[in-house]
Tab-separated table of C-alpha atoms in Angstrom:
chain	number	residue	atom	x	y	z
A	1	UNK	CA	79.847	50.107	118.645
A	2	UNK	CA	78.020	49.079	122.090
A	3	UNK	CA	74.377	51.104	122.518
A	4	UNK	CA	76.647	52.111	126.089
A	5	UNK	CA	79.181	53.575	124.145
A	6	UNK	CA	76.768	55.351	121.732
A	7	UNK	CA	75.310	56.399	124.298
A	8	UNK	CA	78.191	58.085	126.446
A	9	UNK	CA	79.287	59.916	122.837
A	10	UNK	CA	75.930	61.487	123.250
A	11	UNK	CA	76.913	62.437	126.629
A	12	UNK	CA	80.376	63.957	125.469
A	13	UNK	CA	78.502	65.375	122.588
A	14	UNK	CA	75.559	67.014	123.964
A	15	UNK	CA	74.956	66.613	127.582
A	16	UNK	CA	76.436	70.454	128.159
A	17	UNK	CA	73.067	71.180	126.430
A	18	UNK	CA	70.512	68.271	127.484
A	19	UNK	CA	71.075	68.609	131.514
A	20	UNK	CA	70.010	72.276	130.313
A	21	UNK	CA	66.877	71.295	128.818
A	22	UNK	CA	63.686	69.880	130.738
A	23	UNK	CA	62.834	66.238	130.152
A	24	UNK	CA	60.087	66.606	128.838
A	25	UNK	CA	61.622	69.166	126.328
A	26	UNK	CA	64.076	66.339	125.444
A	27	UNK	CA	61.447	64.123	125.254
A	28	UNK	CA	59.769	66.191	122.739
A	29	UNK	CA	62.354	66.344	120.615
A	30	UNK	CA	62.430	62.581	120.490
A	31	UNK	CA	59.090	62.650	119.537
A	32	UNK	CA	59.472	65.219	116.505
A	33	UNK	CA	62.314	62.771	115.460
A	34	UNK	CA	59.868	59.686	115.948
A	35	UNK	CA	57.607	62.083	113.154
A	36	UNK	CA	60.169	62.681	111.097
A	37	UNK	CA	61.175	59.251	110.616
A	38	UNK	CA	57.457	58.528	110.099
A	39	UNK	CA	57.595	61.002	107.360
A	40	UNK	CA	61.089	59.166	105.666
A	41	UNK	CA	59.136	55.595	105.747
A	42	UNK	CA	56.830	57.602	103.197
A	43	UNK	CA	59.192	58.383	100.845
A	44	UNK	CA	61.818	56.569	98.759
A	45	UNK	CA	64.929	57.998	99.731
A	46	UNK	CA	67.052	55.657	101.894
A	47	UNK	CA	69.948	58.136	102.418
A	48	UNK	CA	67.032	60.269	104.477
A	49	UNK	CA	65.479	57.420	106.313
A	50	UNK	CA	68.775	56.503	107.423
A	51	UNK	CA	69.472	59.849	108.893
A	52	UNK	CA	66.431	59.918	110.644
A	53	UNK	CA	67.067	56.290	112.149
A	54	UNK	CA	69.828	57.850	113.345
A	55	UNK	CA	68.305	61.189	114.907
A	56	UNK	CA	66.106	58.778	116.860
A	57	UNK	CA	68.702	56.646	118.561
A	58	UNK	CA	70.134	60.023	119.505
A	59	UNK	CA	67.746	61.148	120.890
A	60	UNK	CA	66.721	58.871	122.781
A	61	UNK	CA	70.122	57.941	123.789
A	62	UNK	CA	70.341	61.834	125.065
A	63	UNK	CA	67.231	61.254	126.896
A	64	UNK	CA	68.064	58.554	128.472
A	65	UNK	CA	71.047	60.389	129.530
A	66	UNK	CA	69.201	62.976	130.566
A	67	UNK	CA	67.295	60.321	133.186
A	68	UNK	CA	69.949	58.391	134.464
A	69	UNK	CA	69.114	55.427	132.422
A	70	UNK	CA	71.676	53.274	130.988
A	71	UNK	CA	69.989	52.110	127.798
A	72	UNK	CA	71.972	49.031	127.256
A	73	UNK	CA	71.710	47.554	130.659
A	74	UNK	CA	67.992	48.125	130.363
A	75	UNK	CA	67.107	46.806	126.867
A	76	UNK	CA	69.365	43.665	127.326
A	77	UNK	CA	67.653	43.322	131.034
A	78	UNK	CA	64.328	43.016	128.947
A	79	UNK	CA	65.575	41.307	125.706
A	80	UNK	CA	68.165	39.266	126.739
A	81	UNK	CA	67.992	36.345	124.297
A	82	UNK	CA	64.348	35.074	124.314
A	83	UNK	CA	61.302	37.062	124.041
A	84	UNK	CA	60.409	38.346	127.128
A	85	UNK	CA	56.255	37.026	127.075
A	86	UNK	CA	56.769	33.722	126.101
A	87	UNK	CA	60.318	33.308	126.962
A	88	UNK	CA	61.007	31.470	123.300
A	89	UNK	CA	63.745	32.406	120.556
A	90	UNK	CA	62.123	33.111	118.114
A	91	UNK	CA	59.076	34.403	120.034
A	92	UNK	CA	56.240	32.255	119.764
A	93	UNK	CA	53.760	34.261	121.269
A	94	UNK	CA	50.076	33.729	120.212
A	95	UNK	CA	49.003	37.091	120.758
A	96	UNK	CA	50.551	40.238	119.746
A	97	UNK	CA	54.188	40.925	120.296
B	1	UNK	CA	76.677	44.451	122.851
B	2	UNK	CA	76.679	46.617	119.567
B	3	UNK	CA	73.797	48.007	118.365
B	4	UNK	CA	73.950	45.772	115.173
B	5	UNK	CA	74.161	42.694	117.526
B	6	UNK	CA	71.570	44.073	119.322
B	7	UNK	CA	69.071	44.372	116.222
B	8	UNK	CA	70.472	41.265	115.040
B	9	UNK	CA	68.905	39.652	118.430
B	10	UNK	CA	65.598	41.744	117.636
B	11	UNK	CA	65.937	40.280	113.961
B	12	UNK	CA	66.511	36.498	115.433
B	13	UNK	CA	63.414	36.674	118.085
B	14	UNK	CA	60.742	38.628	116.017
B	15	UNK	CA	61.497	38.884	112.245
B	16	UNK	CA	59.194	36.157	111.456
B	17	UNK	CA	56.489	38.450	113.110
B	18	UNK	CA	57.933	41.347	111.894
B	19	UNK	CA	58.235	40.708	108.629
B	20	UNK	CA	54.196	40.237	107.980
B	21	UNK	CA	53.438	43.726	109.612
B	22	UNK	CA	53.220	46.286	107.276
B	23	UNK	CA	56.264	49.203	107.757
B	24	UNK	CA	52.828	51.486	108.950
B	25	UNK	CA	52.257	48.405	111.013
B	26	UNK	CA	55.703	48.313	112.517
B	27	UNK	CA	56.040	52.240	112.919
B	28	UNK	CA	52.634	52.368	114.985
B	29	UNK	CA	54.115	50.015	117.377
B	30	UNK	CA	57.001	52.213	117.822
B	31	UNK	CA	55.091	55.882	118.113
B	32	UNK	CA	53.309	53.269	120.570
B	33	UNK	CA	56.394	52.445	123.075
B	34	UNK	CA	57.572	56.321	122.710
B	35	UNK	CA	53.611	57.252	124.387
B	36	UNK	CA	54.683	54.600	126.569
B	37	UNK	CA	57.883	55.949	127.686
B	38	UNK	CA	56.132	59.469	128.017
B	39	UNK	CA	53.708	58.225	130.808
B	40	UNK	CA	56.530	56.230	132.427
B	41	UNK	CA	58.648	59.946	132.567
B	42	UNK	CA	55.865	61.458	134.609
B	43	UNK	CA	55.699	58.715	136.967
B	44	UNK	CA	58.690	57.328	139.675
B	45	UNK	CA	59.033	54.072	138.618
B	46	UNK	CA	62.969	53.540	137.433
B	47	UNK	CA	62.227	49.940	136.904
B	48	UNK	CA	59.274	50.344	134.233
B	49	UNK	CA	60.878	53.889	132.924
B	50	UNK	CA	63.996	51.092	132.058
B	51	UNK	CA	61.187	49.023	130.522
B	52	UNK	CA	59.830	51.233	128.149
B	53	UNK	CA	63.457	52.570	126.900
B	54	UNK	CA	64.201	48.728	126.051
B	55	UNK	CA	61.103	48.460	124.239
B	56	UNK	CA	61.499	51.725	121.895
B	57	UNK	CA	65.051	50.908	120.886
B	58	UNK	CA	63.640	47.260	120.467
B	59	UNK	CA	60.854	48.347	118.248
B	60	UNK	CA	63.155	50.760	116.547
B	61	UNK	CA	65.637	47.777	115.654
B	62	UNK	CA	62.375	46.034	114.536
B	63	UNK	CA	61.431	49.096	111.960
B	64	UNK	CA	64.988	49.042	111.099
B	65	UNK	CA	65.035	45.195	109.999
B	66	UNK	CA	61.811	45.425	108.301
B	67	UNK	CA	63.119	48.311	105.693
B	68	UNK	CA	66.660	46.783	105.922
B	69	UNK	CA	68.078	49.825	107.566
B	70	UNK	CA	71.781	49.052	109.666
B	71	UNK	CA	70.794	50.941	112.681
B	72	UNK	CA	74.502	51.444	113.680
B	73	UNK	CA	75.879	51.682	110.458
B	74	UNK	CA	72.854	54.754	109.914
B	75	UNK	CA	73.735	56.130	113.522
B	76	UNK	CA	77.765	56.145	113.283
B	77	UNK	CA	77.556	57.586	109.279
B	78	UNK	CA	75.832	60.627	111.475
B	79	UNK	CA	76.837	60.456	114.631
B	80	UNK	CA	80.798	59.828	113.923
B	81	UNK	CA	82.344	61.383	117.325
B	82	UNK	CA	81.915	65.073	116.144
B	83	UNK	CA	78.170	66.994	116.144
B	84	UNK	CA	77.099	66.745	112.248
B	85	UNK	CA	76.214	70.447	111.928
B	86	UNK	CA	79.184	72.102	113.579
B	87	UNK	CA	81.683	69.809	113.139
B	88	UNK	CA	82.659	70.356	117.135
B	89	UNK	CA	82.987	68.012	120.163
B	90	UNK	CA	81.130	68.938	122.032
B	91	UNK	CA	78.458	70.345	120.172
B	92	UNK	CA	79.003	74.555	119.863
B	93	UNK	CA	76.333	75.156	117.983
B	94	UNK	CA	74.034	78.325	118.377
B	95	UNK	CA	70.719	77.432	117.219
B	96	UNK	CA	69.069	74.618	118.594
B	97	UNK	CA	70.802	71.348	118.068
């Protein structure tokens, strides 16, 4: 499935409730997913990490949503074959990433 | 492009990298780019807001490939058209989502 059209099921999904929320309140949530995935890396239960994998593409698919960003266009605008330092594939960058 | 093609691409330009970062390693970069996009929500820059949502689903594709998670397969399991905890489209839940 595109990230566009992951996105737009978000939309469908839960944009009656995310245009209802602040920003930053969605942005918070991301955040506590961000932890929670954090807290899955920890452990050794790959059924849970997945699901929190996929909490954080949600949410952050809702926030972008949410800010009239259209994920896709943006991350292929910045990663769009090569690495965006160095312009390389594989990045060759000396310094960090 | 899919969001397996698109970590596929991340895997391609920075697994070599990637892959001699610790997980911890990995996952600070990532609660990195989410500060990142936090600062760019308070500001009125569309361009670098873009930026930063490109590199938190990038980083998150990174995490992914370095604990061999299928970001889309993980994020379509949950996310499969309906909302996973009431079953509706869209979401009708009561409590918080």
């Amino acid at each position: 499935m595109d990230v566009s059209e992951f996105q737009d099921m978000m939309r469908r999904l839960y944009f009656h409730r995310d245009s209802k929320r602040s920003t930053e309140g969605t942005y918070a949530w991301l955040v506590d997913e961000v932890e929670e995935l954090g807290e899955a890396l920890e452990g050794d239960n790959k059924e849970a990490l997945e699901n929190e994998f996929a909490d954080v593409i949600a949410w952050l698919a809702s926030l972008a949503n949410v800010t009239g960003v259209d994920l896709e266009k943006a991350a292929l605008s910045k990663y769009d074959g090569r690495c965006p330092k160095c312009r390389s594939m594989p990045c060759q960058c000396t310094s960090r990433r």
